[in-house]
């Protein structure tokens, strides 16, 4: 075999090996296609083509935001629907590559949820037992202890102002988020009853003076 | 079918004037005035006035 023939064979072997490897990776991708992987491939191709082209655009439009056409002044929907954006964000969060995704409503929503979750989680004291003591804690003391913890969880903004975030474990605190209707209405009800009872003596006296049955009852 | 006749006796529900919602049920003649009685209200644990309320049932 001549030198040229050897070089040709070597090159052919190398090319065949590369092609086999790429087709194997493609096969693997096809067998286990990741939505995020496909998105990243598309983004890479888009940025490569944008870099190679002589376009005057400094940055490609985000595929997660609607775009306005310069010619028709009409808004085009985002390239990825909110459902697909949510899928991408969830996969990126699982892969720990959230920062590599372009900005979008689903990404910012997840980031704000993560930020609020870390700040408003249940305090450790909530799950701790009462401090040890030589006597048994009364049920009222246990309730006061839990109420003090719940008071820290009461939110001051949003549609649920004045209510504790989250559903507390335990039978005593079940339904703490909104509370039972009878418990919510109890303070007003007690005020009304107290108001009615304030002049009850006078009303009974008046009834006794007017009613024949009142006369009978007084005997 | 015979025309329905009104009953001589009506059922009266007496509700607590303390506003607790507790009620007693009794009967009275239709022609008599609405009942007002002093009876025990277990929610406030005292005797209070009970007043007949609503349309009387026959």
Short mmCIF file of C-alpha atoms in Angstrom, two decimals:
data_model
loop_
_atom_site.label_atom_id
_atom_site.label_comp_id
_atom_site.label_asym_id
_atom_site.label_seq_id
_atom_site.Cartn_x
_atom_site.Cartn_y
_atom_site.Cartn_z
CA UNK A 1 0.00 0.00 0.00
CA UNK A 2 1.38 3.36 -0.95
CA UNK A 3 1.63 6.29 1.48
CA UNK A 4 -1.27 8.09 -0.17
CA UNK A 5 -3.41 5.00 0.07
CA UNK A 6 -2.50 4.62 3.77
CA UNK A 7 -3.41 8.26 4.48
CA UNK A 8 -6.71 7.88 2.64
CA UNK A 9 -7.53 4.75 4.64
CA UNK A 10 -6.63 6.48 7.91
CA UNK A 11 -8.75 9.50 7.08
CA UNK A 12 -11.59 7.22 6.07
CA UNK A 13 -11.30 5.31 9.34
CA UNK A 14 -11.26 8.53 11.40
CA UNK A 15 -14.27 9.93 9.53
CA UNK A 16 -16.19 6.70 9.94
CA UNK A 17 -15.42 6.66 13.68
CA UNK A 18 -16.59 10.27 14.11
CA UNK A 19 -19.75 9.61 12.17
CA UNK A 20 -20.45 6.51 14.23
CA UNK A 21 -19.96 8.42 17.47
CA UNK A 22 -22.22 11.29 16.44
CA UNK A 23 -24.91 8.96 15.21
CA UNK A 24 -24.63 7.05 18.48
CA UNK A 25 -25.09 10.25 20.45
CA UNK A 26 -27.99 11.17 18.19
CA UNK A 27 -29.46 7.74 18.76
CA UNK A 28 -29.05 8.20 22.49
CA UNK A 29 -30.76 11.57 22.23
CA UNK A 30 -33.59 10.06 20.24
CA UNK A 31 -34.00 7.26 22.74
CA UNK A 32 -33.92 9.67 25.69
CA UNK A 33 -34.69 13.12 24.22
CA UNK A 34 -34.54 15.84 26.81
CA UNK A 35 -36.72 18.86 26.15
CA UNK A 36 -34.05 21.05 27.66
CA UNK A 37 -31.35 19.44 25.50
CA UNK A 38 -33.37 20.07 22.34
CA UNK A 39 -33.97 23.67 23.41
CA UNK A 40 -30.28 24.21 24.11
CA UNK A 41 -29.35 22.75 20.72
CA UNK A 42 -31.79 25.10 19.00
CA UNK A 43 -30.50 28.10 20.96
CA UNK A 44 -26.92 27.18 20.10
CA UNK A 45 -27.79 26.92 16.42
CA UNK A 46 -29.64 30.24 16.56
CA UNK A 47 -26.77 32.08 18.25
CA UNK A 48 -24.25 30.52 15.87
CA UNK A 49 -26.25 31.59 12.84
CA UNK A 50 -26.76 35.06 14.30
CA UNK A 51 -23.04 35.42 14.92
CA UNK A 52 -22.11 34.23 11.46
CA UNK A 53 -24.69 36.36 9.66
CA UNK A 54 -24.09 40.01 9.00
CA UNK A 55 -27.24 41.06 10.85
CA UNK A 56 -27.36 44.40 12.59
CA UNK A 57 -29.32 42.99 15.55
CA UNK A 58 -27.24 43.10 18.70
CA UNK A 59 -29.32 40.50 20.59
CA UNK A 60 -31.79 37.89 19.43
CA UNK A 61 -35.36 38.29 20.72
CA UNK A 62 -36.21 36.11 23.71
CA UNK A 63 -38.19 33.03 22.68
CA UNK A 64 -40.18 33.36 25.93
CA UNK A 65 -41.55 36.85 25.29
CA UNK A 66 -43.95 38.07 22.61
CA UNK A 67 -42.29 40.02 19.81
CA UNK A 68 -43.54 43.07 17.96
CA UNK A 69 -43.10 43.17 14.21
CA UNK A 70 -41.38 46.33 13.02
CA UNK A 71 -43.27 46.31 9.71
CA UNK A 72 -46.80 45.40 10.72
CA UNK A 73 -46.64 46.61 14.37
CA UNK A 74 -48.39 43.40 15.41
CA UNK A 75 -47.47 41.28 18.33
CA UNK A 76 -46.45 37.72 17.66
CA UNK A 77 -46.85 35.17 20.45
CA UNK A 78 -43.70 33.76 22.07
CA UNK A 79 -41.96 30.92 20.28
CA UNK A 80 -42.52 28.72 23.35
CA UNK A 81 -45.96 28.52 24.98
CA UNK A 82 -46.26 28.96 28.73
CA UNK A 83 -46.72 25.22 29.13
CA UNK A 84 -43.47 24.50 27.30
CA UNK A 85 -41.70 27.27 29.16
CA UNK A 86 -42.77 25.68 32.43
CA UNK A 87 -41.40 22.32 31.27
CA UNK A 88 -38.06 23.90 30.35
CA UNK A 89 -37.82 25.79 33.62
CA UNK A 90 -38.58 22.68 35.66
CA UNK A 91 -35.95 20.65 33.79
CA UNK A 92 -33.38 23.43 34.10
CA UNK A 93 -34.07 23.71 37.83
CA UNK A 94 -33.62 19.96 38.21
CA UNK A 95 -30.36 20.16 36.25
CA UNK A 96 -29.22 23.22 38.15
CA UNK A 97 -28.88 25.18 34.88
CA UNK A 98 -31.63 27.73 35.50
CA UNK A 99 -29.30 30.66 34.90
CA UNK A 100 -28.58 29.48 31.36
CA UNK A 101 -32.23 29.86 30.33
CA UNK A 102 -33.39 33.15 28.80
CA UNK A 103 -35.60 35.33 31.01
CA UNK A 104 -39.28 34.60 30.90
CA UNK A 105 -42.43 34.72 33.02
CA UNK A 106 -42.14 31.11 34.19
CA UNK A 107 -38.51 31.51 35.14
CA UNK A 108 -39.15 34.67 37.16
CA UNK A 109 -42.16 33.03 38.81
CA UNK A 110 -40.08 30.06 39.95
CA UNK A 111 -37.30 32.33 41.17
CA UNK A 112 -39.71 34.43 43.23
CA UNK A 113 -41.29 31.26 44.66
CA UNK A 114 -37.89 29.96 45.66
CA UNK A 115 -37.01 33.27 47.27
CA UNK A 116 -40.28 33.42 49.26
CA UNK A 117 -40.11 29.74 50.23
CA UNK A 118 -36.76 30.22 51.88
CA UNK A 119 -37.99 33.21 53.89
CA UNK A 120 -41.39 31.97 55.03
CA UNK A 121 -40.80 28.35 55.88
CA UNK A 122 -42.09 26.99 59.17
CA UNK A 123 -39.73 27.93 61.96
CA UNK A 124 -37.94 25.06 63.64
CA UNK A 125 -39.58 25.97 66.92
CA UNK A 126 -42.92 25.00 65.45
CA UNK A 127 -41.98 21.36 65.37
CA UNK A 128 -40.23 21.33 68.69
CA UNK A 129 -41.91 20.06 71.75
CA UNK A 130 -42.53 22.36 74.65
CA UNK A 131 -39.52 22.77 76.95
CA UNK A 132 -39.25 20.04 79.54
CA UNK A 133 -40.74 20.75 82.88
CA UNK A 134 -41.53 18.79 86.00
CA UNK A 135 -45.24 19.27 85.54
CA UNK A 136 -47.52 18.39 82.66
CA UNK A 137 -48.36 21.20 80.24
CA UNK A 138 -52.05 22.07 80.19
CA UNK A 139 -53.89 22.10 76.89
CA UNK A 140 -54.31 25.87 77.18
CA UNK A 141 -50.56 26.34 77.57
CA UNK A 142 -49.91 24.14 74.56
CA UNK A 143 -52.39 26.19 72.52
CA UNK A 144 -50.82 29.47 73.62
CA UNK A 145 -47.40 28.14 72.67
CA UNK A 146 -48.60 27.17 69.20
CA UNK A 147 -50.55 30.42 68.76
CA UNK A 148 -47.40 32.41 69.48
CA UNK A 149 -45.63 30.52 66.71
CA UNK A 150 -48.53 30.91 64.33
CA UNK A 151 -48.55 34.66 64.97
CA UNK A 152 -45.12 34.81 63.30
CA UNK A 153 -46.53 33.22 60.20
CA UNK A 154 -49.35 35.71 59.74
CA UNK A 155 -48.92 37.45 56.43
CA UNK A 156 -49.30 41.20 56.14
CA UNK A 157 -49.86 41.55 52.42
CA UNK A 158 -51.63 39.86 49.59
CA UNK A 159 -55.20 38.58 49.40
CA UNK A 160 -54.90 36.67 52.70
CA UNK A 161 -53.90 39.50 55.00
CA UNK A 162 -54.08 38.56 58.63
CA UNK A 163 -54.00 34.79 58.06
CA UNK A 164 -51.19 32.36 58.76
CA UNK A 165 -49.43 30.96 55.73
CA UNK A 166 -49.72 27.29 55.16
CA UNK A 167 -51.76 24.62 56.87
CA UNK A 168 -50.40 23.78 60.26
CA UNK A 169 -50.06 20.14 61.29
CA UNK A 170 -51.94 18.82 64.24
CA UNK A 171 -55.58 18.62 65.13
CA UNK A 172 -55.59 21.76 67.25
CA UNK A 173 -54.30 23.93 64.46
CA UNK A 174 -56.06 22.35 61.51
CA UNK A 175 -57.81 24.87 59.36
CA UNK A 176 -55.63 27.69 60.70
CA UNK A 177 -55.23 29.25 57.30
CA UNK A 178 -58.81 30.49 57.07
CA UNK A 179 -60.18 29.20 60.31
CA UNK A 180 -63.59 27.79 61.10
CA UNK A 181 -66.49 30.09 60.30
CA UNK A 182 -67.92 29.84 63.81
CA UNK A 183 -64.55 30.86 65.27
CA UNK A 184 -64.23 33.76 62.84
CA UNK A 185 -67.68 35.04 63.74
CA UNK A 186 -67.41 34.30 67.46
CA UNK A 187 -66.00 37.70 68.61
CA UNK A 188 -68.81 39.65 66.95
CA UNK A 189 -71.40 37.19 68.21
CA UNK A 190 -70.15 37.50 71.78
CA UNK A 191 -70.22 41.30 71.53
CA UNK A 192 -73.82 41.22 70.30
CA UNK A 193 -74.90 38.86 73.09
CA UNK A 194 -73.20 41.04 75.70
CA UNK A 195 -75.00 44.09 74.30
CA UNK A 196 -78.35 42.31 74.49
CA UNK A 197 -77.70 41.08 78.01
CA UNK A 198 -76.74 44.54 79.26
CA UNK A 199 -80.37 45.74 79.36
CA UNK A 200 -82.03 42.37 79.90
CA UNK A 201 -82.93 43.13 83.54
CA UNK A 202 -84.78 46.29 82.50
CA UNK A 203 -86.63 44.49 79.72
CA UNK A 204 -87.70 41.68 82.03
CA UNK A 205 -88.98 44.24 84.56
CA UNK A 206 -90.94 46.01 81.85
CA UNK A 207 -92.39 42.72 80.65
CA UNK A 208 -93.47 41.84 84.15
CA UNK A 209 -95.25 45.15 84.55
CA UNK A 210 -97.07 44.82 81.20
CA UNK A 211 -97.72 41.14 80.71
CA UNK A 212 -100.31 39.09 82.60
CA UNK A 213 -97.99 36.10 82.42
CA UNK A 214 -95.32 38.18 84.03
CA UNK A 215 -97.58 38.78 86.98
CA UNK A 216 -98.22 35.07 87.26
CA UNK A 217 -94.51 34.26 87.11
CA UNK A 218 -93.69 36.64 89.91
CA UNK A 219 -95.88 34.80 92.39
CA UNK B 1 -112.10 17.94 47.87
CA UNK B 2 -113.05 19.96 50.99
CA UNK B 3 -111.67 23.45 51.36
CA UNK B 4 -108.76 23.60 53.84
CA UNK B 5 -109.71 25.20 57.15
CA UNK B 6 -107.38 27.09 59.42
CA UNK B 7 -106.46 25.39 62.66
CA UNK B 8 -107.54 26.81 66.02
CA UNK B 9 -104.10 26.13 67.52
CA UNK B 10 -100.77 27.36 66.09
CA UNK B 11 -97.21 26.25 66.81
CA UNK B 12 -95.08 29.07 68.17
CA UNK B 13 -91.27 29.20 68.19
CA UNK B 14 -89.86 31.48 70.87
CA UNK B 15 -86.33 32.77 70.29
CA UNK B 16 -84.00 34.16 72.92
CA UNK B 17 -83.75 37.96 72.98
CA UNK B 18 -80.13 37.54 74.09
CA UNK B 19 -79.35 36.75 70.45
CA UNK B 20 -77.94 33.26 71.05
CA UNK B 21 -80.33 31.56 68.59
CA UNK B 22 -81.70 29.21 71.26
CA UNK B 23 -85.45 28.59 70.89
CA UNK B 24 -88.39 26.97 72.65
CA UNK B 25 -91.42 25.59 70.82
CA UNK B 26 -94.92 25.62 72.18
CA UNK B 27 -98.56 26.06 71.09
CA UNK B 28 -101.07 28.85 71.50
CA UNK B 29 -104.54 29.71 70.20
CA UNK B 30 -104.44 31.42 66.83
CA UNK B 31 -106.45 34.41 68.08
CA UNK B 32 -104.08 35.06 71.03
CA UNK B 33 -101.22 37.55 70.96
CA UNK B 34 -97.68 36.47 70.17
CA UNK B 35 -96.00 34.84 73.13
CA UNK B 36 -93.31 36.50 75.23
CA UNK B 37 -92.02 34.37 78.09
CA UNK B 38 -89.13 34.43 80.53
CA UNK B 39 -87.27 31.13 80.19
CA UNK B 40 -83.79 29.69 80.72
CA UNK B 41 -81.16 30.21 77.99
CA UNK B 42 -78.41 27.59 78.47
CA UNK B 43 -75.93 29.46 76.27
CA UNK B 44 -75.80 32.50 78.56
CA UNK B 45 -76.80 30.34 81.57
CA UNK B 46 -79.49 32.79 82.70
CA UNK B 47 -83.20 33.35 82.50
CA UNK B 48 -83.99 35.78 79.68
CA UNK B 49 -86.99 36.89 77.66
CA UNK B 50 -88.05 34.68 74.78
CA UNK B 51 -90.13 36.26 72.07
CA UNK B 52 -92.20 34.52 69.43
CA UNK B 53 -90.80 35.19 65.96
CA UNK B 54 -91.83 34.49 62.41
CA UNK B 55 -95.08 33.30 60.90
CA UNK B 56 -96.89 30.86 63.12
CA UNK B 57 -97.47 27.40 61.73
CA UNK B 58 -100.84 25.76 62.12
#
